[in-house]
Amino acid sequence: MNYSTTIANEHFDHLLLNAGGIFCETVDQLEKIQHAPGAGAVMTKSATAEKRAGNPNPRYFTYPDHHNTINAMGLPNLGIDYYLDYVLHHQLTLPTILSVVGLSEEEIVANVKKIRASGYDGLIELNLSCPNVPGKPQIAYDFDTTDHLLDRIYSFFTGHLGVKLPPYFDMAHFDRIAKILNQYPLAYVNAVNSVGNGLVIDPETDRVVLMAKGGFGGLGGAQIKATALANVRALRLRLKPEIKIIGTGGVTTGRDVYDHLLCGADLVSVGSQLAIEGPSIFQRLEDELEAIFAEKHIESLDQVRGKLKRLDEAE
Ligand code: DHB
């Protein structure tokens, strides 16, 4: 299959990348994704202005079924200078997206200004949806703040920006966020971040499995697939076509990648299952996807992308 895909000024030869936060905190990890067969891009760990240790351990838990996770990482990262240095000065094999976050609006704006001043011209992802910093709400659940922040950033920034969104669960919220995002020249949206503030209990000890936040944490893996697909689909139906979509959530098989494409994803990222299997997962997923294309006699991505059928349509 020809996977050739473009977002803003970046060209991708494969569809898959690491989901934010997974396998992308250190140069060593980032380099493993850069060189993983089947990977099409690399996402850096969301960076704050200063480096952060994050929440106390245990802060990441894989369910015994090996397909689901809960985490309360708390934004451990090496700081914006580290990731900016990586994208500016390392020999990058793949398109690399620089993810930025902040604990305040001021910090986010300052990070974007620093990136602009550096001359970096690649894709930036604004993470508006980290659920794990105690006392800090997920920005994109506050529609007015999201609108205000984007307005502020676009008043000085002319580069290529995407936003990482939390999952929405209400049709009125899909309408609301899409209307806001359509006002701006965004390169893409990435849907979805982990499903915030789930709770997992260890049946042997009757205790939660994470130290921070009383055990509350962001859910990932197979359990969030339906929510992720709904968000990709709902956004594709509402966003202007120039805004591309990275589909994230619930990808453990090639069929899951295919379903994200049907819903309208341009690229697909893998989080929990990448953490479980390691970077060899990209080739496995691409091989499984190829097998589906062969079985269905699909010769071009255009035959799949956004082509989800309603129940009253012909098969
Ligand atoms: C973290 C979790 C997220 O879901 C995210 O988008 C950013 C950071 C974290 O806890 O580190």
PDB file of C-alpha atoms in Angstrom, residues 28-284:
ATOM      1  CA  ASP A  28      17.440   6.949  23.514  1.00  0.00           C
ATOM      2  CA  GLN A  29      13.715   6.103  23.385  1.00  0.00           C
ATOM      3  CA  LEU A  30      12.996   8.621  20.630  1.00  0.00           C
ATOM      4  CA  GLU A  31      15.779   7.138  18.531  1.00  0.00           C
ATOM      5  CA  LYS A  32      14.265   3.663  18.888  1.00  0.00           C
ATOM      6  CA  ILE A  33      11.011   4.960  17.391  1.00  0.00           C
ATOM      7  CA  GLN A  34      12.930   6.819  14.653  1.00  0.00           C
ATOM      8  CA  HIS A  35      14.431   3.520  13.556  1.00  0.00           C
ATOM      9  CA  ALA A  36      11.484   1.188  14.170  1.00  0.00           C
ATOM     10  CA  PRO A  37      10.343  -0.563  10.981  1.00  0.00           C
ATOM     11  CA  GLY A  38       6.804   0.521  10.086  1.00  0.00           C
ATOM     12  CA  ALA A  39       6.906   3.746  12.099  1.00  0.00           C
ATOM     13  CA  GLY A  40       5.900   6.846  10.142  1.00  0.00           C
ATOM     14  CA  ALA A  41       6.583   9.599  12.659  1.00  0.00           C
ATOM     15  CA  VAL A  42       7.804  10.316  16.168  1.00  0.00           C
ATOM     16  CA  MET A  43       6.044  12.286  18.893  1.00  0.00           C
ATOM     17  CA  THR A  44       8.138  13.781  21.709  1.00  0.00           C
ATOM     18  CA  LYS A  45       7.028  13.694  25.353  1.00  0.00           C
ATOM     19  CA  SER A  46       4.930  16.745  26.202  1.00  0.00           C
ATOM     20  CA  ALA A  47       7.402  19.325  27.453  1.00  0.00           C
ATOM     21  CA  THR A  48       6.989  21.863  30.223  1.00  0.00           C
ATOM     22  CA  ALA A  49       9.214  24.938  30.533  1.00  0.00           C
ATOM     23  CA  GLU A  50      11.358  23.227  33.179  1.00  0.00           C
ATOM     24  CA  LYS A  51      12.070  19.542  33.582  1.00  0.00           C
ATOM     25  CA  ARG A  52       9.721  17.660  35.912  1.00  0.00           C
ATOM     26  CA  ALA A  53      10.045  14.453  37.896  1.00  0.00           C
ATOM     27  CA  GLY A  54       6.303  13.751  37.676  1.00  0.00           C
ATOM     28  CA  ASN A  55       4.126  11.930  40.198  1.00  0.00           C
ATOM     29  CA  PRO A  56       5.356   9.288  42.667  1.00  0.00           C
ATOM     30  CA  ASN A  57       5.526   5.613  41.658  1.00  0.00           C
ATOM     31  CA  PRO A  58       3.699   3.444  40.940  1.00  0.00           C
ATOM     32  CA  ARG A  59       2.272   5.748  38.293  1.00  0.00           C
ATOM     33  CA  TYR A  60       1.714   3.435  35.339  1.00  0.00           C
ATOM     34  CA  PHE A  61      -0.170   0.143  35.538  1.00  0.00           C
ATOM     35  CA  THR A  62      -0.775  -2.474  32.857  1.00  0.00           C
ATOM     36  CA  TYR A  63      -3.850  -4.658  33.416  1.00  0.00           C
ATOM     37  CA  PRO A  64      -3.218  -8.405  33.685  1.00  0.00           C
ATOM     38  CA  ASP A  65      -4.886  -8.778  30.244  1.00  0.00           C
ATOM     39  CA  HIS A  66      -1.884  -6.952  28.650  1.00  0.00           C
ATOM     40  CA  HIS A  67      -4.115  -4.722  26.515  1.00  0.00           C
ATOM     41  CA  ASN A  68      -5.136  -1.932  28.905  1.00  0.00           C
ATOM     42  CA  THR A  69      -3.468   0.630  31.118  1.00  0.00           C
ATOM     43  CA  ILE A  70      -4.094   3.330  33.685  1.00  0.00           C
ATOM     44  CA  ASN A  71      -1.573   6.052  34.421  1.00  0.00           C
ATOM     45  CA  ALA A  72      -0.991   9.098  36.545  1.00  0.00           C
ATOM     46  CA  MET A  73       2.455  10.037  35.264  1.00  0.00           C
ATOM     47  CA  GLY A  74       2.144  13.736  36.081  1.00  0.00           C
ATOM     48  CA  LEU A  75       4.146  15.017  33.127  1.00  0.00           C
ATOM     49  CA  PRO A  76       7.623  13.717  33.876  1.00  0.00           C
ATOM     50  CA  ASN A  77       9.745  15.268  31.127  1.00  0.00           C
ATOM     51  CA  LEU A  78      13.169  16.727  30.528  1.00  0.00           C
ATOM     52  CA  GLY A  79      11.973  20.248  29.714  1.00  0.00           C
ATOM     53  CA  ILE A  80      11.358  22.145  26.490  1.00  0.00           C
ATOM     54  CA  ASP A  81      15.060  22.878  25.845  1.00  0.00           C
ATOM     55  CA  TYR A  82      15.842  19.152  25.743  1.00  0.00           C
ATOM     56  CA  TYR A  83      13.165  18.322  23.155  1.00  0.00           C
ATOM     57  CA  LEU A  84      13.799  21.458  21.152  1.00  0.00           C
ATOM     58  CA  ASP A  85      17.475  20.538  20.986  1.00  0.00           C
ATOM     59  CA  TYR A  86      16.457  17.060  19.839  1.00  0.00           C
ATOM     60  CA  VAL A  87      14.277  18.222  16.934  1.00  0.00           C
ATOM     61  CA  LEU A  88      16.710  20.963  15.906  1.00  0.00           C
ATOM     62  CA  HIS A  89      20.040  19.208  16.193  1.00  0.00           C
ATOM     63  CA  HIS A  90      19.602  15.468  15.849  1.00  0.00           C
ATOM     64  CA  GLN A  91      19.679  13.647  12.556  1.00  0.00           C
ATOM     65  CA  LEU A  92      15.994  12.737  12.352  1.00  0.00           C
ATOM     66  CA  THR A  93      14.974   9.823  10.185  1.00  0.00           C
ATOM     67  CA  LEU A  94      11.221  10.461  10.471  1.00  0.00           C
ATOM     68  CA  PRO A  95       8.987  13.511  10.711  1.00  0.00           C
ATOM     69  CA  THR A  96       9.050  14.439  14.379  1.00  0.00           C
ATOM     70  CA  ILE A  97       6.307  16.292  16.225  1.00  0.00           C
ATOM     71  CA  LEU A  98       7.292  18.483  19.151  1.00  0.00           C
ATOM     72  CA  SER A  99       4.672  18.190  21.906  1.00  0.00           C
ATOM     73  CA  VAL A 100       4.291  21.079  24.335  1.00  0.00           C
ATOM     74  CA  VAL A 101       2.239  21.543  27.446  1.00  0.00           C
ATOM     75  CA  GLY A 102       2.201  23.875  30.396  1.00  0.00           C
ATOM     76  CA  LEU A 103       0.845  24.117  33.889  1.00  0.00           C
ATOM     77  CA  SER A 104      -0.582  27.544  33.073  1.00  0.00           C
ATOM     78  CA  GLU A 105      -1.646  29.464  30.012  1.00  0.00           C
ATOM     79  CA  GLU A 106       1.419  31.671  30.457  1.00  0.00           C
ATOM     80  CA  GLU A 107       3.732  28.673  30.412  1.00  0.00           C
ATOM     81  CA  ILE A 108       2.169  27.291  27.233  1.00  0.00           C
ATOM     82  CA  VAL A 109       2.439  30.636  25.458  1.00  0.00           C
ATOM     83  CA  ALA A 110       6.044  31.048  26.636  1.00  0.00           C
ATOM     84  CA  ASN A 111       6.903  27.586  25.296  1.00  0.00           C
ATOM     85  CA  VAL A 112       5.417  28.366  21.891  1.00  0.00           C
ATOM     86  CA  LYS A 113       7.305  31.687  21.812  1.00  0.00           C
ATOM     87  CA  LYS A 114      10.544  29.898  22.628  1.00  0.00           C
ATOM     88  CA  ILE A 115       9.957  27.403  19.824  1.00  0.00           C
ATOM     89  CA  ARG A 116       9.195  30.193  17.380  1.00  0.00           C
ATOM     90  CA  ALA A 117      12.358  32.058  18.393  1.00  0.00           C
ATOM     91  CA  SER A 118      14.415  28.891  17.809  1.00  0.00           C
ATOM     92  CA  GLY A 119      13.485  28.832  14.132  1.00  0.00           C
ATOM     93  CA  TYR A 120      11.932  25.361  14.415  1.00  0.00           C
ATOM     94  CA  ASP A 121       9.555  24.983  11.487  1.00  0.00           C
ATOM     95  CA  GLY A 122       8.166  21.481  12.028  1.00  0.00           C
ATOM     96  CA  LEU A 123       4.898  20.349  13.555  1.00  0.00           C
ATOM     97  CA  ILE A 124       4.080  21.311  17.126  1.00  0.00           C
ATOM     98  CA  GLU A 125       1.420  19.559  19.165  1.00  0.00           C
ATOM     99  CA  LEU A 126      -0.249  21.564  21.875  1.00  0.00           C
ATOM    100  CA  ASN A 127      -1.331  19.147  24.573  1.00  0.00           C
ATOM    101  CA  LEU A 128      -4.623  20.511  25.901  1.00  0.00           C
ATOM    102  CA  SER A 129      -5.614  17.353  27.724  1.00  0.00           C
ATOM    103  CA  CYS A 130      -3.207  16.017  30.333  1.00  0.00           C
ATOM    104  CA  PRO A 131      -5.425  14.569  33.085  1.00  0.00           C
ATOM    105  CA  ASN A 132      -2.756  13.843  35.643  1.00  0.00           C
ATOM    106  CA  VAL A 133      -1.425  16.966  37.288  1.00  0.00           C
ATOM    107  CA  PRO A 134      -3.123  17.349  40.675  1.00  0.00           C
ATOM    108  CA  GLY A 135      -5.184  20.537  40.767  1.00  0.00           C
ATOM    109  CA  LYS A 136      -4.844  21.245  37.012  1.00  0.00           C
ATOM    110  CA  PRO A 137      -7.960  20.635  34.915  1.00  0.00           C
ATOM    111  CA  GLN A 138      -7.777  19.361  31.344  1.00  0.00           C
ATOM    112  CA  ILE A 139      -7.786  22.608  29.358  1.00  0.00           C
ATOM    113  CA  ALA A 140      -9.866  21.394  26.425  1.00  0.00           C
ATOM    114  CA  TYR A 141     -12.817  20.594  28.704  1.00  0.00           C
ATOM    115  CA  ASP A 142     -13.012  24.346  29.251  1.00  0.00           C
ATOM    116  CA  PHE A 143     -14.188  25.628  25.872  1.00  0.00           C
ATOM    117  CA  ASP A 144     -13.753  29.331  26.586  1.00  0.00           C
ATOM    118  CA  THR A 145     -10.195  28.869  27.844  1.00  0.00           C
ATOM    119  CA  THR A 146      -9.346  26.744  24.801  1.00  0.00           C
ATOM    120  CA  ASP A 147     -10.703  29.394  22.447  1.00  0.00           C
ATOM    121  CA  HIS A 148      -8.900  32.159  24.298  1.00  0.00           C
ATOM    122  CA  LEU A 149      -5.595  30.262  24.326  1.00  0.00           C
ATOM    123  CA  LEU A 150      -5.700  29.491  20.591  1.00  0.00           C
ATOM    124  CA  ASP A 151      -6.629  33.079  19.861  1.00  0.00           C
ATOM    125  CA  ARG A 152      -3.653  34.246  21.876  1.00  0.00           C
ATOM    126  CA  ILE A 153      -1.229  31.837  20.234  1.00  0.00           C
ATOM    127  CA  TYR A 154      -2.378  32.596  16.709  1.00  0.00           C
ATOM    128  CA  SER A 155      -1.999  36.312  17.380  1.00  0.00           C
ATOM    129  CA  PHE A 156       1.786  35.826  17.052  1.00  0.00           C
ATOM    130  CA  PHE A 157       2.381  32.281  15.767  1.00  0.00           C
ATOM    131  CA  THR A 158       2.372  31.362  12.081  1.00  0.00           C
ATOM    132  CA  GLY A 159       3.816  27.837  12.237  1.00  0.00           C
ATOM    133  CA  HIS A 160       2.254  24.398  12.057  1.00  0.00           C
ATOM    134  CA  LEU A 161       0.200  23.531  15.076  1.00  0.00           C
ATOM    135  CA  GLY A 162      -1.900  20.546  16.103  1.00  0.00           C
ATOM    136  CA  VAL A 163      -3.884  20.075  19.315  1.00  0.00           C
ATOM    137  CA  LYS A 164      -4.204  16.965  21.467  1.00  0.00           C
ATOM    138  CA  LEU A 165      -7.773  16.670  22.671  1.00  0.00           C
ATOM    139  CA  PRO A 166      -9.350  14.787  25.518  1.00  0.00           C
ATOM    140  CA  PRO A 167     -12.230  12.467  24.670  1.00  0.00           C
ATOM    141  CA  TYR A 168     -15.671  14.073  24.522  1.00  0.00           C
ATOM    142  CA  PHE A 169     -18.817  12.159  25.392  1.00  0.00           C
ATOM    143  CA  ASP A 170     -21.657  14.428  24.357  1.00  0.00           C
ATOM    144  CA  MET A 171     -22.798  15.443  20.877  1.00  0.00           C
ATOM    145  CA  ALA A 172     -23.144  19.051  22.035  1.00  0.00           C
ATOM    146  CA  HIS A 173     -19.491  18.993  23.085  1.00  0.00           C
ATOM    147  CA  PHE A 174     -18.362  17.673  19.680  1.00  0.00           C
ATOM    148  CA  ASP A 175     -20.270  20.576  18.103  1.00  0.00           C
ATOM    149  CA  ARG A 176     -18.771  23.076  20.504  1.00  0.00           C
ATOM    150  CA  ILE A 177     -15.105  22.072  20.217  1.00  0.00           C
ATOM    151  CA  ALA A 178     -15.280  21.703  16.420  1.00  0.00           C
ATOM    152  CA  LYS A 179     -16.765  25.169  16.075  1.00  0.00           C
ATOM    153  CA  ILE A 180     -13.906  26.630  18.108  1.00  0.00           C
ATOM    154  CA  LEU A 181     -11.167  24.694  16.272  1.00  0.00           C
ATOM    155  CA  ASN A 182     -12.573  25.586  12.845  1.00  0.00           C
ATOM    156  CA  GLN A 183     -11.848  29.264  13.552  1.00  0.00           C
ATOM    157  CA  TYR A 184      -8.083  28.604  13.449  1.00  0.00           C
ATOM    158  CA  PRO A 185      -5.598  27.455  10.788  1.00  0.00           C
ATOM    159  CA  LEU A 186      -4.766  24.269  12.697  1.00  0.00           C
ATOM    160  CA  ALA A 187      -2.723  21.630  10.893  1.00  0.00           C
ATOM    161  CA  TYR A 188      -4.411  18.786  12.728  1.00  0.00           C
ATOM    162  CA  VAL A 189      -6.165  17.526  15.825  1.00  0.00           C
ATOM    163  CA  ASN A 190      -5.066  14.441  17.722  1.00  0.00           C
ATOM    164  CA  ALA A 191      -7.998  12.544  19.272  1.00  0.00           C
ATOM    165  CA  VAL A 192      -7.990  11.201  21.915  1.00  0.00           C
ATOM    166  CA  ASN A 193      -5.843  11.555  24.977  1.00  0.00           C
ATOM    167  CA  SER A 194      -6.327   9.000  27.737  1.00  0.00           C
ATOM    168  CA  VAL A 195      -9.824   8.785  29.205  1.00  0.00           C
ATOM    169  CA  GLY A 196      -9.301  10.828  32.333  1.00  0.00           C
ATOM    170  CA  ASN A 197      -9.761   9.737  35.894  1.00  0.00           C
ATOM    171  CA  GLY A 198     -10.644   6.114  35.844  1.00  0.00           C
ATOM    172  CA  LEU A 199     -10.020   3.934  38.879  1.00  0.00           C
ATOM    173  CA  VAL A 200      -8.561   0.435  38.984  1.00  0.00           C
ATOM    174  CA  ILE A 201      -8.648  -1.749  42.112  1.00  0.00           C
ATOM    175  CA  ASP A 202      -6.342  -4.650  42.933  1.00  0.00           C
ATOM    176  CA  PRO A 203      -8.718  -7.474  43.996  1.00  0.00           C
ATOM    177  CA  GLU A 204      -6.151  -9.094  46.278  1.00  0.00           C
ATOM    178  CA  THR A 205      -5.345  -6.048  48.345  1.00  0.00           C
ATOM    179  CA  ASP A 206      -8.505  -3.937  47.896  1.00  0.00           C
ATOM    180  CA  ARG A 207      -6.177  -1.062  47.094  1.00  0.00           C
ATOM    181  CA  VAL A 208      -5.871   1.260  44.128  1.00  0.00           C
ATOM    182  CA  VAL A 209      -2.961   0.559  41.772  1.00  0.00           C
ATOM    183  CA  LEU A 210      -1.487   4.075  41.459  1.00  0.00           C
ATOM    184  CA  MET A 211       0.140   6.177  44.173  1.00  0.00           C
ATOM    185  CA  ALA A 212      -0.837   9.695  43.102  1.00  0.00           C
ATOM    186  CA  LYS A 213      -4.300  11.227  43.072  1.00  0.00           C
ATOM    187  CA  GLY A 214      -5.852   8.530  45.246  1.00  0.00           C
ATOM    188  CA  GLY A 215      -5.400   6.066  42.378  1.00  0.00           C
ATOM    189  CA  PHE A 216      -7.332   8.070  39.783  1.00  0.00           C
ATOM    190  CA  GLY A 217      -5.659   7.997  36.385  1.00  0.00           C
ATOM    191  CA  GLY A 218      -5.970   8.175  32.617  1.00  0.00           C
ATOM    192  CA  LEU A 219      -7.230   5.024  30.911  1.00  0.00           C
ATOM    193  CA  GLY A 220      -5.664   3.655  27.745  1.00  0.00           C
ATOM    194  CA  GLY A 221      -5.642   0.550  25.599  1.00  0.00           C
ATOM    195  CA  ALA A 222      -8.382  -1.633  24.147  1.00  0.00           C
ATOM    196  CA  GLN A 223     -10.951  -0.379  26.652  1.00  0.00           C
ATOM    197  CA  ILE A 224     -11.015   3.098  25.070  1.00  0.00           C
ATOM    198  CA  LYS A 225     -11.330   2.085  21.405  1.00  0.00           C
ATOM    199  CA  ALA A 226     -15.039   2.885  21.003  1.00  0.00           C
ATOM    200  CA  THR A 227     -14.587   6.286  22.624  1.00  0.00           C
ATOM    201  CA  ALA A 228     -11.574   7.047  20.429  1.00  0.00           C
ATOM    202  CA  LEU A 229     -13.373   6.027  17.226  1.00  0.00           C
ATOM    203  CA  ALA A 230     -16.424   8.104  18.147  1.00  0.00           C
ATOM    204  CA  ASN A 231     -14.215  11.160  18.671  1.00  0.00           C
ATOM    205  CA  VAL A 232     -12.329  10.712  15.392  1.00  0.00           C
ATOM    206  CA  ARG A 233     -15.590  10.206  13.507  1.00  0.00           C
ATOM    207  CA  ALA A 234     -17.426  13.071  15.205  1.00  0.00           C
ATOM    208  CA  LEU A 235     -14.533  15.457  14.582  1.00  0.00           C
ATOM    209  CA  ARG A 236     -14.047  14.384  10.969  1.00  0.00           C
ATOM    210  CA  LEU A 237     -17.729  15.099  10.303  1.00  0.00           C
ATOM    211  CA  ARG A 238     -17.440  18.560  11.864  1.00  0.00           C
ATOM    212  CA  LEU A 239     -13.946  19.923  11.171  1.00  0.00           C
ATOM    213  CA  LYS A 240     -13.030  21.735   7.964  1.00  0.00           C
ATOM    214  CA  PRO A 241     -11.156  19.378   5.620  1.00  0.00           C
ATOM    215  CA  GLU A 242      -7.857  21.285   5.939  1.00  0.00           C
ATOM    216  CA  ILE A 243      -7.613  20.148   9.570  1.00  0.00           C
ATOM    217  CA  LYS A 244      -6.171  16.636   9.499  1.00  0.00           C
ATOM    218  CA  ILE A 245      -6.695  14.053  12.241  1.00  0.00           C
ATOM    219  CA  ILE A 246      -4.334  11.788  14.145  1.00  0.00           C
ATOM    220  CA  GLY A 247      -6.445   8.977  15.580  1.00  0.00           C
ATOM    221  CA  THR A 248      -5.316   7.746  18.977  1.00  0.00           C
ATOM    222  CA  GLY A 249      -6.862   5.224  21.340  1.00  0.00           C
ATOM    223  CA  GLY A 250      -7.527   1.531  21.568  1.00  0.00           C
ATOM    224  CA  VAL A 251      -5.110   0.340  18.917  1.00  0.00           C
ATOM    225  CA  THR A 252      -3.861  -3.183  19.570  1.00  0.00           C
ATOM    226  CA  THR A 253      -4.375  -4.776  16.106  1.00  0.00           C
ATOM    227  CA  GLY A 254      -4.295  -3.879  12.414  1.00  0.00           C
ATOM    228  CA  ARG A 255      -8.088  -3.934  12.461  1.00  0.00           C
ATOM    229  CA  ASP A 256      -8.040  -1.132  15.030  1.00  0.00           C
ATOM    230  CA  VAL A 257      -5.842   0.952  12.710  1.00  0.00           C
ATOM    231  CA  TYR A 258      -8.248   0.212   9.854  1.00  0.00           C
ATOM    232  CA  ASP A 259     -11.208   1.329  11.965  1.00  0.00           C
ATOM    233  CA  HIS A 260      -9.479   4.625  12.806  1.00  0.00           C
ATOM    234  CA  LEU A 261      -8.953   5.151   9.064  1.00  0.00           C
ATOM    235  CA  LEU A 262     -12.620   4.421   8.352  1.00  0.00           C
ATOM    236  CA  CYS A 263     -13.547   7.097  10.899  1.00  0.00           C
ATOM    237  CA  GLY A 264     -11.315   9.573   9.081  1.00  0.00           C
ATOM    238  CA  ALA A 265      -7.884   9.401  10.697  1.00  0.00           C
ATOM    239  CA  ASP A 266      -4.978  10.548   8.537  1.00  0.00           C
ATOM    240  CA  LEU A 267      -2.367   9.000  10.839  1.00  0.00           C
ATOM    241  CA  VAL A 268      -2.815   6.647  13.795  1.00  0.00           C
ATOM    242  CA  SER A 269      -0.864   6.615  17.032  1.00  0.00           C
ATOM    243  CA  VAL A 270      -0.305   3.765  19.462  1.00  0.00           C
ATOM    244  CA  GLY A 271       0.128   4.203  23.198  1.00  0.00           C
ATOM    245  CA  SER A 272      -0.618   1.448  25.679  1.00  0.00           C
ATOM    246  CA  GLN A 273       0.165  -1.434  23.349  1.00  0.00           C
ATOM    247  CA  LEU A 274       3.448   0.207  22.310  1.00  0.00           C
ATOM    248  CA  ALA A 275       4.411   0.375  25.973  1.00  0.00           C
ATOM    249  CA  ILE A 276       3.518  -3.319  26.299  1.00  0.00           C
ATOM    250  CA  GLU A 277       5.177  -4.644  23.116  1.00  0.00           C
ATOM    251  CA  GLY A 278       7.872  -2.119  22.296  1.00  0.00           C
ATOM    252  CA  PRO A 279       8.679  -0.522  18.922  1.00  0.00           C
ATOM    253  CA  SER A 280       8.371  -3.790  16.987  1.00  0.00           C
ATOM    254  CA  ILE A 281       4.604  -3.204  17.203  1.00  0.00           C
ATOM    255  CA  PHE A 282       4.598  -0.804  14.232  1.00  0.00           C
ATOM    256  CA  GLN A 283       5.602  -3.471  11.732  1.00  0.00           C
ATOM    257  CA  ARG A 284       3.158  -5.985  13.217  1.00  0.00           C
TER     258      ARG A 284
END
